[in-house]
Amino acid sequence: MSDVKTYPVPASAANAHINKAQYDAMYARSVNEPEAFYREQAEQFLTFSTPFTQVCDYDMTKGEASWFTGGKLNVTVNCIDRHLPKRANQTAIIWEGDDPSVDKHITYAELHEQVCRLANVMRERGVKKGDRVCIYMPMIPEAAYAMLACARVGAIHSVVFGGFSPDALKDRILDSDCRVLITADEGLRGGKAVPLKANADKALASCPNTHTCLVVKRTGGKVNWTEGRDIWYGDAVAAAASNAEPEMMDAEDPLFILYTSGSTGKPKGVLHTTAGYLLHTAMSFKYTFDYKEGDIYWCTADVGWVTGHSYIVYGPLCNGATTLMFEGVPTYPSASRCWDVVDKHKVNQFYTAPTAIRALMGAGNDFVTKSSRKTLRVLGTVGEPINPEAWEWYYHVVGEGRCPIVDTWWQTETGGHMLTPLPGATATKPGSATLPFFGVQPVLLDAEGKEITGAGEGSLAIKASWPSQIRTVYGDHQRMIDTYFSTYKGYYFTGDGARRDEDGYYWITGRVDDVLNVSGHRMGTAEIESALVLHDKVAEAAVVGYPHDIKGQGIYCYVTLMAGTEPSDELKKELVALCNKEIGPIAKPDVIQWAPGLPKTRSGKIMRRILRKIAANEIDSLGDTSTLAEPAVVDELISNRANK
Ligand code: WTA
């Protein structure tokens, strides 16, 4: 990799919070003296109502971690109340609607009132500390109010992305037994309505314990109504009191559950707790984006994903920042939307996914260069590896060589950034997530589970606890241990592979398990396979990812039909519709190849390695096929592979 370019810290970042010497010193202290380091950070970033008595206590062999034990705090006091003396009239949230002529500024005082009112509504409906509340919302301020109102009363929120189907919503509501659902009549994205309430009705038909459904009127579209259960959000909050006492929580009380896909079975309810999560997101927000007083920060993620939780809501608000929330999509009404919004609201930090960068790059430079973008200072990416070409375009065309790029590697389970450059400290290399964030101790493990030293490639694992570490999988603690803490004893296993270069920089090589990353959305191949085999004409299905120019990965499905069934385009359509119904539009197969047989070992295990190679057109490097039960099926699959 001798042709790898290195970009020094741009001159514009000379006055950043953290320079290289500070990063080196703080990082060393964070891993050598974590107790002292985190005590100071917690004192700087958080406000406790009862001080903690112990900084941390953990056992990586058991996956147990406890941070700031003995401390009591409420997340909304930290994200709202304590800012009021100074920031009551400062904008907390800028909301940019789907329609470019619609926007709204919400001050910290208004945010406080909205959150308190909704907290009171929830309390009136019986919600109390520890109860689970499901949030299925478009990108409107009420989504943030709903999350924060849960935190106000000590309820655990479970946000379900608005693009998930009724079946997927139902599964998540049932898994964590959510008694209340907060949704909207319809969402609006790219000028199209998304039928959230209709989806919610279908889901709730199978959720007898969910007694309350609060509905925000977003579009005024027609909805069905179940008396007693359904309540208009607007009417309810208008009638509620505007102040609500915060429920003081133990540092380790749960804050939220967020479902994410793994390599096997149904999505897991990743559980995060209060103090550690808030500290890590607050610290990383400030340092990674070099957020300074008065800056306008914009993350384009949806609150249905962890990026929206940590870097639209909790990290920014804990810092008293102004966070922009965008209802629409980057290409509507045109591919210049992002840059128009940057100019309109004078955005200083912009954080998005490589898939969006690739799509905008494909639309052509004119959409970018006709905007000013002079307020931009830091550009971020998240969600999947960024190819150097897209990185260079982002750096030179969008940032005009002036803005450092922070390529942040992390996961739903890690709560916040784990590997990332810091704008004023880290020279960047296109495609590398560079160096660990404070307190994070990454290691590369070889096939025997031994730590690799120096440059090399292996499985990426983390060897010491960090504050926003996953605490459990809701309702199935053993599954958390099996998934993350058993593959390599004494380490948190990420599921990603990585390479470390001579400078100690990390390059994520992608998942080493059966998890796909399609447009930055994480999906288990098993989930898609389960959907496909529900069709009574399907005998077996195997799903793999393949390289896709825009999405990063596309979904390639090999489908074996029941004996006597004729393949047809009609059947393909039915299978696509089935994935849409079971999971949602994000799980749409890109390719379906009819497979008379699948390559299996003699013990019956599908050899996905071979299927991945065929899908990627890498048929010269199939590797060892000698263990196959029937090598001929491979030739058949190769000669009939799809032309993508
Ligand atoms: C991938 C999203 C390369 C990775 C925050 C990880 C990345 C999975 C990056 C987690 C990055 C995320 N470079 N790969 N900067 N960021 N990933 O849980 O495979 O939706 O394991 O969290 O996305 O996805 P999740």
XYZ file of C-alpha atoms and ligand atoms in Angstrom:
669
model
C 0.000 0.000 0.000
C 2.854 2.364 -0.769
C 0.587 4.585 -2.878
C -1.527 5.518 0.143
C -1.746 9.275 0.527
C -1.502 10.984 3.868
C -3.214 14.302 4.442
C -1.777 16.393 7.256
C -4.128 18.231 9.618
C -5.428 21.169 7.529
C -4.497 24.673 8.644
C -8.175 25.358 9.395
C -7.990 22.877 12.289
C -5.029 24.548 13.983
C -7.184 25.791 16.845
C -9.077 22.577 17.423
C -9.800 21.370 20.962
C -7.207 18.608 20.675
C -3.881 18.761 18.829
C -1.549 15.815 18.261
C 0.469 16.249 21.442
C -2.748 16.512 23.471
C -4.216 13.452 21.784
C -1.099 11.418 22.547
C -1.018 12.524 26.172
C -4.761 12.130 26.774
C -4.915 8.781 25.025
C -1.998 7.437 27.077
C -3.637 8.613 30.275
C -7.030 7.206 29.267
C -5.603 3.695 28.983
C -2.896 3.839 31.660
C -4.887 5.646 34.315
C -8.496 5.115 33.252
C -9.933 5.773 36.707
C -8.371 9.207 36.983
C -9.020 10.036 33.337
C -12.684 9.115 33.393
C -13.282 10.736 36.761
C -12.124 14.019 35.247
C -14.118 13.526 32.056
C -17.288 12.677 33.970
C -16.842 15.779 36.110
C -16.379 17.881 33.000
C -19.227 16.462 30.906
C -21.923 15.204 33.268
C -23.996 16.503 36.156
C -24.887 13.920 38.793
C -27.484 14.516 41.506
C -25.643 11.992 43.692
C -21.916 11.581 43.006
C -20.592 8.196 41.921
C -18.423 6.211 44.297
C -16.551 4.091 41.768
C -15.431 4.946 38.240
C -15.542 1.493 36.703
C -15.565 -2.168 37.435
C -15.518 -4.713 34.655
C -14.694 -8.240 33.637
C -14.154 -8.770 29.935
C -14.174 -12.549 30.337
C -17.821 -12.298 31.430
C -18.879 -9.249 29.448
C -19.746 -7.406 32.657
C -19.220 -3.687 33.013
C -20.375 -1.075 35.465
C -19.491 2.598 35.166
C -19.916 5.422 37.665
C -21.525 3.138 40.213
C -23.407 4.866 42.998
C -24.002 7.940 40.863
C -27.506 9.193 40.164
C -28.494 11.405 37.284
C -31.166 12.075 34.721
C -30.216 12.261 31.058
C -32.672 15.091 30.308
C -31.310 17.201 33.150
C -27.935 16.805 31.465
C -29.267 17.396 27.960
C -31.719 20.203 28.761
C -32.326 21.577 32.270
C -28.765 22.385 33.193
C -28.321 24.398 29.984
C -31.323 26.635 30.650
C -29.603 29.370 32.688
C -27.314 30.089 29.766
C -29.103 28.686 26.738
C -32.868 29.020 27.233
C -33.136 31.042 24.020
C -30.439 29.249 22.071
C -31.615 26.878 19.360
C -31.318 23.268 20.450
C -32.789 21.681 17.335
C -33.038 23.093 13.833
C -35.602 21.068 11.978
C -35.388 21.075 8.192
C -38.521 19.623 6.615
C -38.742 17.421 3.571
C -40.048 20.448 1.678
C -37.145 22.928 1.402
C -39.401 25.845 2.324
C -40.336 24.339 5.693
C -38.114 24.572 8.747
C -38.311 25.307 12.463
C -36.006 26.339 15.309
C -36.602 24.833 18.737
C -34.898 26.574 21.650
C -33.678 24.812 24.767
C -36.587 26.386 26.691
C -39.078 25.019 24.140
C -37.379 21.645 24.173
C -37.720 21.556 27.953
C -41.397 22.358 27.770
C -42.135 19.835 25.012
C -40.286 17.046 26.779
C -41.956 17.802 30.112
C -45.430 17.899 28.587
C -44.940 14.565 26.878
C -43.416 13.087 30.037
C -46.597 14.076 31.858
C -48.762 12.489 29.168
C -46.769 9.296 29.494
C -47.071 9.315 33.261
C -50.841 9.817 32.954
C -50.916 6.688 30.804
C -49.142 4.798 33.560
C -45.592 4.806 32.202
C -42.996 4.593 34.946
C -39.332 3.861 35.469
C -38.177 0.730 33.643
C -41.226 0.436 31.342
C -40.522 0.046 27.626
C -41.866 2.507 25.085
C -41.609 1.976 21.348
C -40.981 4.941 19.043
C -41.800 4.538 15.328
C -41.435 7.984 13.890
C -40.450 10.073 10.929
C -37.595 12.556 11.327
C -39.570 15.245 13.121
C -38.718 16.996 16.398
C -41.321 14.883 18.192
C -39.050 11.868 17.666
C -36.406 13.554 19.810
C -39.037 14.738 22.307
C -40.281 11.167 22.606
C -36.825 9.761 23.323
C -36.120 12.469 25.860
C -39.537 12.182 27.509
C -38.818 8.502 28.093
C -35.513 9.444 29.681
C -37.320 12.066 31.790
C -39.601 9.455 33.386
C -37.010 6.676 33.412
C -38.727 4.594 30.734
C -36.584 2.619 28.283
C -37.139 3.637 24.677
C -36.909 1.317 21.738
C -36.811 3.306 18.523
C -37.773 1.320 15.435
C -36.686 2.786 12.096
C -39.704 4.102 10.151
C -38.649 2.065 7.114
C -39.318 -1.238 8.864
C -42.411 -3.219 7.980
C -45.384 -3.883 10.299
C -44.065 -7.411 10.931
C -40.623 -6.137 11.909
C -42.234 -3.521 14.173
C -44.462 -6.138 15.794
C -41.498 -8.435 16.533
C -39.634 -5.598 18.230
C -42.638 -4.431 20.259
C -43.260 -7.968 21.487
C -39.621 -8.792 22.213
C -39.306 -5.984 24.741
C -42.988 -5.888 25.701
C -43.510 -2.203 24.912
C -46.771 -0.989 26.435
C -46.844 2.350 24.650
C -46.143 3.181 21.008
C -45.426 6.695 19.762
C -45.860 7.218 16.034
C -47.191 9.668 13.427
C -50.028 9.574 10.932
C -47.554 9.518 8.051
C -43.942 10.317 7.395
C -42.765 12.397 4.467
C -39.586 11.559 2.562
C -38.659 12.870 -0.835
C -42.228 14.069 -1.372
C -43.701 10.631 -0.678
C -45.892 9.702 2.269
C -44.894 6.759 4.477
C -47.949 5.118 6.116
C -46.653 4.871 9.675
C -49.978 4.722 11.501
C -51.354 2.129 9.080
C -48.214 0.046 9.667
C -48.557 0.545 13.405
C -52.194 -0.616 13.283
C -51.139 -3.829 11.559
C -48.367 -4.414 14.091
C -50.519 -3.614 17.121
C -53.171 -6.105 15.992
C -50.750 -8.734 17.348
C -49.576 -6.770 20.408
C -52.327 -7.077 23.027
C -50.247 -5.496 25.816
C -49.743 -2.213 24.002
C -52.490 -0.124 25.531
C -51.574 3.313 24.208
C -50.661 4.644 20.797
C -49.774 8.332 20.667
C -50.065 9.715 17.144
C -48.395 12.891 15.906
C -50.316 14.623 13.137
C -47.608 15.196 10.533
C -49.358 15.173 7.146
C -53.025 15.106 8.126
C -53.455 12.001 5.976
C -56.372 9.708 6.694
C -55.868 7.210 9.506
C -57.918 4.547 11.216
C -58.592 5.020 14.902
C -58.934 2.603 17.802
C -60.824 4.375 20.573
C -59.253 4.083 23.992
C -55.895 3.091 22.571
C -55.138 5.832 20.049
C -54.536 9.371 21.235
C -53.589 12.453 19.242
C -50.194 13.499 20.505
C -50.867 17.195 19.902
C -54.097 17.245 21.939
C -52.555 15.291 24.785
C -49.442 17.437 25.196
C -51.471 20.638 24.910
C -53.565 19.523 27.869
C -50.588 18.410 29.984
C -48.609 20.469 32.495
C -45.467 22.098 31.172
C -43.156 20.982 33.930
C -42.298 17.431 34.937
C -39.961 16.206 37.636
C -37.069 14.171 36.274
C -36.753 10.614 37.558
C -33.291 10.276 39.027
C -31.670 7.131 37.655
C -28.804 4.980 38.795
C -25.781 5.308 36.528
C -26.361 1.735 35.338
C -30.140 1.961 34.842
C -31.119 1.251 31.217
C -31.561 4.214 28.886
C -32.614 2.480 25.696
C -32.868 -0.683 23.648
C -32.000 -0.621 19.961
C -32.500 -3.658 17.761
C -29.672 -4.594 15.462
C -28.916 -7.496 13.173
C -26.434 -10.224 13.876
C -25.290 -13.234 11.920
C -27.913 -15.561 13.329
C -31.496 -15.449 14.414
C -33.708 -12.452 14.968
C -32.369 -8.951 15.600
C -30.993 -8.407 19.088
C -32.146 -5.713 21.499
C -28.854 -4.023 22.342
C -29.208 -2.352 25.731
C -27.360 0.796 26.783
C -27.343 2.324 30.232
C -27.353 5.878 31.509
C -24.105 7.507 32.670
C -21.467 5.654 30.663
C -23.394 5.958 27.411
C -24.025 9.647 27.920
C -20.404 10.354 28.818
C -18.935 8.574 25.823
C -21.351 10.151 23.345
C -20.851 13.612 24.852
C -17.046 13.363 24.840
C -16.809 11.928 21.363
C -19.281 14.457 19.978
C -17.168 17.348 21.238
C -13.762 15.976 20.288
C -14.481 14.092 17.062
C -16.410 16.940 15.484
C -14.383 19.618 17.260
C -17.680 21.186 18.280
C -17.297 24.746 19.536
C -19.745 27.127 21.168
C -22.210 28.462 18.588
C -21.486 25.855 15.918
C -24.318 24.368 13.882
C -23.923 20.626 13.554
C -25.758 18.317 11.157
C -25.896 14.539 11.140
C -28.015 13.127 8.302
C -28.729 9.787 9.994
C -32.210 8.662 10.987
C -33.018 8.486 14.709
C -33.984 4.870 14.043
C -30.288 3.996 13.972
C -27.668 4.318 16.671
C -26.013 7.220 14.857
C -29.206 9.202 15.284
C -29.383 8.332 18.977
C -25.789 9.191 19.818
C -25.034 11.978 17.375
C -28.326 13.741 16.660
C -29.831 13.605 20.125
C -27.714 12.613 23.135
C -24.133 13.671 22.322
C -25.022 17.093 20.907
C -27.674 18.017 23.476
C -25.492 16.951 26.394
C -22.992 19.526 25.113
C -25.613 22.267 24.759
C -25.087 22.205 21.000
C -27.357 23.137 18.109
C -28.223 19.960 16.221
C -29.933 19.909 12.847
C -32.535 17.263 12.148
C -33.476 16.587 8.530
C -36.741 14.990 7.527
C -35.946 14.333 3.881
C -33.413 12.609 1.648
C -30.147 13.967 0.179
C -31.395 13.843 -3.409
C -34.730 15.647 -3.045
C -35.696 17.959 -4.664
C -32.237 17.683 -6.238
C -28.762 16.374 -5.513
C -27.763 19.800 -4.205
C -30.119 19.540 -1.211
C -27.411 18.834 1.376
C -25.299 21.787 0.286
C -28.341 24.065 0.078
C -29.165 23.128 3.668
C -25.540 23.709 4.702
C -25.709 27.231 3.268
C -29.219 27.964 4.521
C -28.460 27.049 8.143
C -24.707 27.811 8.107
C -23.707 24.293 9.039
C -20.200 23.848 10.477
C -20.013 20.068 10.907
C -21.584 17.641 8.466
C -21.809 13.913 9.225
C -23.153 11.374 6.730
C -22.726 7.857 5.325
C -20.419 6.791 2.478
C -23.430 5.561 0.497
C -24.816 9.113 0.399
C -21.406 10.484 -0.586
C -21.164 7.987 -3.445
C -24.666 8.783 -4.653
C -23.993 12.533 -4.588
C -20.630 12.043 -6.268
C -22.392 10.161 -9.047
C -24.775 13.087 -9.596
C -21.891 15.328 -10.647
C -19.851 18.170 -9.173
C -22.101 20.984 -10.357
C -24.641 20.213 -7.655
C -21.923 20.859 -5.107
C -19.904 23.675 -6.608
C -22.894 25.954 -7.132
C -23.217 26.185 -3.333
C -20.911 28.150 -1.046
C -20.252 25.700 1.830
C -17.910 28.206 3.364
C -19.205 27.552 6.886
C -18.187 23.874 6.774
C -15.281 23.009 9.058
C -15.412 19.249 9.684
C -16.789 16.443 7.494
C -17.629 13.061 8.959
C -18.531 9.597 7.699
C -19.994 6.565 9.417
C -21.613 3.222 8.817
C -19.408 1.388 6.341
C -15.934 1.526 4.899
C -15.468 4.546 2.640
C -13.660 3.839 -0.606
C -10.687 6.178 -1.187
C -12.279 7.603 -4.347
C -15.363 8.792 -2.447
C -13.146 10.038 0.385
C -11.059 12.140 -2.046
C -14.189 13.579 -3.613
C -15.630 14.468 -0.208
C -12.346 16.059 0.806
C -11.544 18.004 -2.352
C -14.938 18.810 -3.881
C -17.210 19.155 -0.856
C -14.582 20.372 1.620
C -12.342 22.126 -0.882
C -9.322 20.632 0.862
C -10.093 22.777 3.896
C -12.066 20.426 6.156
C -10.617 17.416 7.938
C -12.555 14.195 7.337
C -13.396 12.105 10.380
C -14.072 8.511 9.306
C -15.683 7.153 12.453
C -15.781 3.398 13.003
C -18.159 2.141 15.665
C -21.268 -0.007 16.168
C -24.690 -0.072 17.768
C -23.076 -2.153 20.499
C -20.263 0.313 21.155
C -22.644 3.262 21.629
C -20.168 5.802 20.274
C -17.012 6.334 18.232
C -14.247 3.772 18.732
C -11.773 4.504 15.941
C -11.672 7.982 14.484
C -9.358 10.797 13.559
C -9.658 13.979 15.622
C -9.732 17.070 13.367
C -6.774 18.901 14.895
C -4.732 15.889 15.886
C -4.765 13.176 13.278
C -3.241 13.165 9.807
C -5.715 11.226 7.655
C -5.401 8.530 5.022
C -8.373 8.028 2.666
C -10.209 4.860 3.702
C -8.704 4.513 7.162
C -10.609 5.117 10.406
C -7.118 5.845 11.782
C -6.628 5.659 15.568
C -8.591 4.761 18.698
C -10.699 7.287 20.551
C -9.813 7.973 24.205
C -10.102 4.924 26.424
C -10.561 2.483 23.544
C -8.048 -0.369 23.324
C -8.391 -2.140 19.970
C -6.466 -5.306 19.173
C -6.156 -7.521 16.128
C -6.435 -11.230 16.822
C -5.144 -14.050 14.653
C -6.949 -17.326 13.940
C -5.708 -18.747 17.261
C -6.979 -15.713 19.145
C -3.504 -14.320 19.789
C -2.881 -10.586 19.658
C -1.015 -9.473 16.541
C 1.638 -6.886 17.227
C 2.761 -4.226 14.791
C 1.395 -4.125 11.260
C -0.912 -6.982 10.314
C -4.460 -8.107 9.650
C -6.938 -9.991 11.814
C -10.211 -9.885 13.702
C -10.867 -6.602 15.419
C -11.542 -6.890 19.140
C -11.473 -4.553 22.130
C -9.600 -5.545 25.234
C -10.839 -3.221 27.957
C -14.250 -1.844 28.803
C -15.293 1.624 27.660
C -18.191 3.582 29.173
C -20.767 3.067 26.404
C -20.213 -0.662 26.018
C -23.298 -2.832 25.390
C -24.565 -4.119 28.738
C -26.880 -6.884 27.614
C -29.158 -8.154 24.886
C -32.615 -7.399 26.208
C -34.176 -10.543 27.623
C -31.280 -12.782 26.602
C -28.069 -12.045 28.462
C -26.521 -15.337 27.410
C -26.897 -14.315 23.784
C -24.840 -11.219 24.472
C -22.077 -13.280 26.049
C -22.179 -15.839 23.231
C -22.149 -13.204 20.501
C -19.566 -10.756 21.781
C -17.557 -12.242 24.624
C -17.106 -15.920 23.764
C -15.346 -15.979 20.386
C -12.168 -14.652 21.997
C -12.061 -15.062 25.762
C -11.396 -11.801 27.537
C -12.208 -9.562 24.573
C -15.230 -7.852 23.072
C -15.414 -9.206 19.512
C -16.642 -6.683 16.955
C -17.489 -8.974 14.038
C -15.264 -6.811 11.820
C -11.901 -7.594 10.297
C -9.208 -4.935 10.149
C -5.664 -4.248 9.064
C -3.173 -2.142 10.973
C -0.430 -0.367 9.036
C 3.084 0.678 10.054
C 1.732 3.895 11.581
C -0.722 2.004 13.771
C -3.660 3.172 11.611
C -6.662 0.848 11.357
C -8.316 -0.049 8.052
C -11.648 -1.831 8.470
C -11.878 -4.659 5.933
C -15.566 -5.409 6.585
C -17.591 -7.950 8.502
C -16.109 -11.370 9.065
C -19.545 -12.794 9.892
C -22.778 -13.072 7.934
C -23.871 -9.511 8.466
C -24.490 -7.333 5.406
C -24.050 -3.605 5.225
C -26.372 -2.255 2.554
C -26.299 1.529 2.207
C -24.997 1.664 5.758
C -27.944 -0.402 7.007
C -27.011 -3.490 8.895
C -28.823 -6.732 8.042
C -28.330 -10.372 8.828
C -28.253 -12.740 5.864
C -30.223 -15.149 8.069
C -33.085 -12.659 8.369
C -33.409 -12.394 4.589
C -33.077 -16.151 4.151
C -35.841 -16.719 6.712
C -38.093 -14.365 4.771
C -37.391 -16.122 1.451
C -38.056 -19.627 2.743
C -41.469 -18.564 4.016
C -42.611 -18.815 0.387
C -44.113 -22.246 -0.131
C -42.320 -22.687 -3.453
C -38.886 -22.112 -1.927
C -36.942 -25.084 -0.608
C -33.793 -23.310 0.443
C -32.119 -19.932 0.199
C -28.635 -18.570 0.781
C -27.968 -14.838 0.837
C -24.612 -13.111 0.475
C -23.393 -9.588 -0.140
C -21.598 -8.462 -3.291
C -19.775 -5.207 -4.079
C -22.221 -2.496 -5.176
C -21.075 0.889 -6.479
C -23.514 3.015 -4.526
C -24.834 0.832 -1.724
C -21.467 -0.590 -0.724
C -23.013 -4.029 -0.677
C -25.921 -5.408 -2.654
C -28.108 -8.363 -1.630
C -27.520 -11.487 -3.725
C -29.938 -14.367 -3.110
C -29.469 -17.945 -4.284
C -32.848 -19.646 -4.198
C -33.561 -23.352 -4.581
C -37.151 -24.068 -5.529
C -39.287 -27.007 -4.454
C -39.098 -29.962 -6.836
C -41.390 -29.463 -9.806
C -41.611 -25.678 -9.413
C -40.795 -23.626 -12.488
C -38.777 -20.446 -11.949
C -40.412 -17.272 -13.261
C -40.105 -13.495 -13.086
C -43.454 -13.497 -11.324
C -41.986 -15.656 -8.572
C -39.026 -13.303 -8.261
C -41.449 -10.435 -7.701
C -43.257 -12.430 -5.030
C -39.973 -13.072 -3.241
C -39.027 -9.396 -3.324
C -42.462 -8.553 -1.932
C -41.995 -11.122 0.815
C -38.730 -9.515 1.968
C -40.472 -6.154 1.914
C -43.280 -7.496 4.068
C -41.137 -9.365 6.558
C -38.385 -6.792 6.999
C -38.995 -3.631 4.992
C -37.886 -1.929 1.776
C -34.243 -1.813 2.949
C -34.066 -5.587 2.575
C -34.960 -5.633 -1.139
C -32.948 -8.323 -2.953
C -30.817 -6.878 -5.749
C -30.269 -10.237 -7.422
C -32.147 -13.521 -7.232
C -30.408 -16.443 -8.885
C -32.244 -19.743 -9.194
C -29.970 -22.400 -7.768
C -30.795 -26.047 -8.492
C -28.322 -26.867 -5.716
C -26.169 -25.017 -3.190
C -22.518 -25.808 -2.504
C -22.376 -27.706 0.772
C -19.790 -29.518 2.807
C -20.326 -33.222 3.387
C -21.782 -32.343 6.756
C -24.384 -30.171 5.023
C -23.013 -26.705 5.781
C -23.510 -24.154 3.002
C -20.142 -22.835 1.802
C -20.872 -19.134 1.712
C -17.291 -18.307 0.865
C -17.881 -19.816 -2.567
C -21.263 -18.137 -2.999
C -19.696 -14.770 -2.159
C -16.999 -15.288 -4.775
C -19.524 -16.229 -7.455
C -21.692 -13.207 -6.604
C -18.647 -10.947 -6.816
C -17.584 -12.501 -10.161
C -14.332 -13.659 -8.577
C -14.488 -17.106 -10.062
C -10.746 -17.440 -10.556
C -10.182 -17.453 -6.819
C -12.831 -19.838 -5.528
C -10.293 -21.490 -3.256
C -10.481 -25.032 -2.048
C -13.629 -26.793 -3.258
C -12.428 -30.288 -2.439
C -14.569 -30.551 0.697
C -17.778 -30.052 -1.273
C -20.296 -32.857 -1.317
C -21.182 -32.144 -4.957
C -18.586 -29.982 -6.728
C -20.724 -29.876 -9.904
C -23.244 -27.463 -8.362
C -20.538 -24.805 -8.390
C -20.103 -25.025 -12.151
C -23.841 -24.725 -12.615
C -24.003 -21.617 -10.397
C -21.063 -20.025 -12.197
C -22.497 -20.520 -15.654
C -25.879 -19.129 -14.629
C -24.662 -16.303 -12.450
C -26.451 -13.010 -12.774
C -25.178 -10.231 -14.942
C -25.138 -7.253 -12.593
C -19.626 -0.958 9.823
C -23.207 2.062 12.812
C -15.968 0.850 8.167
C -18.869 -2.053 10.549
C -22.508 3.151 13.626
C -19.609 -2.177 11.861
C -17.884 0.791 9.428
C -21.042 -1.908 11.445
C -17.679 2.137 9.829
C -21.872 -1.355 12.569
C -16.539 2.828 9.303
C -19.460 1.370 10.785
N -15.713 2.138 8.489
N -17.029 0.167 8.609
N -16.271 4.102 9.588
N -18.685 2.458 10.668
N -19.008 0.359 10.033
O -24.343 -1.183 14.279
O -18.964 -3.249 9.799
O -25.362 0.020 12.290
O -19.470 -3.434 12.473
O -23.474 1.001 13.636
O -20.932 -0.950 10.381
O -23.129 -0.959 12.106
P -24.170 -0.304 13.091
